[in-house]
């Protein structure tokens, strides 16, 4: 559930603090970040075929999630400026 994701302090079952670095790595390859059961049925490894997402694309998505899913817009995370 991505509703108001940026309002949270953690994600992935509270396993990771919600920040740019953790989020883009999760978007890029969630199964390797939370290896439990068949996570691929919930969120695939977007870095692999057939998606072949680049790290730069995952970083852009993370920036979008951090800035566009908040109920109270704040400053853009420094890592997202210019992306």
CSV table of C-alpha atoms in Angstrom, one decimal:
chain,number,residue,atom,x,y,z
A,1,UNK,CA,0.0,0.0,0.0
A,2,UNK,CA,1.6,3.2,-1.2
A,3,UNK,CA,-1.0,5.6,0.2
A,4,UNK,CA,0.8,8.3,2.2
A,5,UNK,CA,4.0,6.3,2.1
A,6,UNK,CA,6.1,9.4,2.6
A,7,UNK,CA,4.2,10.1,5.9
A,8,UNK,CA,5.6,6.9,7.4
A,9,UNK,CA,8.9,6.4,9.2
A,10,UNK,CA,9.4,2.8,8.1
A,11,UNK,CA,8.3,0.4,5.4
A,12,UNK,CA,8.5,-3.3,4.4
A,13,UNK,CA,6.9,-4.4,7.7
A,14,UNK,CA,8.9,-1.8,9.6
A,15,UNK,CA,12.1,-3.5,8.5
A,16,UNK,CA,13.6,-0.4,6.9
A,17,UNK,CA,13.6,3.2,7.9
A,18,UNK,CA,11.9,5.2,5.2
A,19,UNK,CA,14.7,7.1,3.4
A,20,UNK,CA,15.9,7.5,-0.1
A,21,UNK,CA,18.7,4.9,0.0
A,22,UNK,CA,16.5,2.2,1.5
A,23,UNK,CA,13.6,3.0,-0.8
A,24,UNK,CA,15.3,3.0,-4.1
A,25,UNK,CA,17.0,-0.3,-3.3
A,26,UNK,CA,13.6,-1.8,-2.4
A,27,UNK,CA,12.1,-0.6,-5.6
A,28,UNK,CA,15.0,-2.0,-7.6
A,29,UNK,CA,15.0,-5.5,-6.0
A,30,UNK,CA,12.6,-6.0,-3.1
A,31,UNK,CA,13.0,-9.8,-2.8
A,32,UNK,CA,16.8,-9.5,-2.1
A,33,UNK,CA,16.0,-6.9,0.6
A,34,UNK,CA,13.5,-9.0,2.5
A,35,UNK,CA,14.2,-12.6,1.7
A,36,UNK,CA,11.2,-14.4,3.3
A,37,UNK,CA,8.9,-16.8,1.6
A,38,UNK,CA,7.8,-16.0,-2.0
A,39,UNK,CA,8.0,-12.2,-1.9
A,40,UNK,CA,8.1,-12.3,-5.7
A,41,UNK,CA,4.3,-12.8,-5.8
A,42,UNK,CA,4.0,-9.4,-4.1
A,43,UNK,CA,6.8,-7.4,-5.5
A,44,UNK,CA,9.1,-8.6,-8.2
A,45,UNK,CA,12.8,-8.0,-8.8
A,46,UNK,CA,12.5,-5.1,-11.2
A,47,UNK,CA,16.2,-5.2,-11.9
A,48,UNK,CA,15.8,-8.6,-13.7
A,49,UNK,CA,14.1,-9.6,-16.9
A,50,UNK,CA,11.5,-8.9,-18.2
A,51,UNK,CA,11.7,-5.4,-16.4
A,52,UNK,CA,15.4,-4.7,-16.6
A,53,UNK,CA,15.1,-1.5,-14.5
A,54,UNK,CA,18.2,0.5,-14.0
A,55,UNK,CA,19.3,1.8,-10.7
A,56,UNK,CA,18.7,5.4,-12.0
A,57,UNK,CA,15.1,4.5,-12.8
A,58,UNK,CA,14.6,3.0,-9.3
A,59,UNK,CA,16.1,6.2,-7.8
A,60,UNK,CA,13.6,8.3,-9.8
A,61,UNK,CA,10.7,6.2,-8.6
A,62,UNK,CA,11.9,6.5,-5.0
A,63,UNK,CA,12.1,10.2,-5.4
A,64,UNK,CA,8.6,10.3,-6.8
A,65,UNK,CA,7.3,8.1,-3.9
A,66,UNK,CA,9.0,10.3,-1.3
A,67,UNK,CA,7.6,13.6,-2.7
A,68,UNK,CA,4.3,12.6,-4.2
A,69,UNK,CA,2.8,10.3,-1.5
A,70,UNK,CA,2.9,12.7,1.5
A,71,UNK,CA,-0.2,14.3,2.9
A,72,UNK,CA,1.8,17.3,4.0
A,73,UNK,CA,4.4,18.3,1.3
A,74,UNK,CA,7.7,19.3,2.7
A,75,UNK,CA,11.1,20.0,1.3
A,76,UNK,CA,12.4,17.7,-1.5
A,77,UNK,CA,14.9,15.2,-0.2
A,78,UNK,CA,18.4,16.4,-1.2
A,79,UNK,CA,19.1,13.2,-3.2
A,80,UNK,CA,16.0,14.0,-5.3
A,81,UNK,CA,16.9,17.5,-6.4
A,82,UNK,CA,17.3,17.5,-10.1
A,83,UNK,CA,16.0,14.0,-10.7
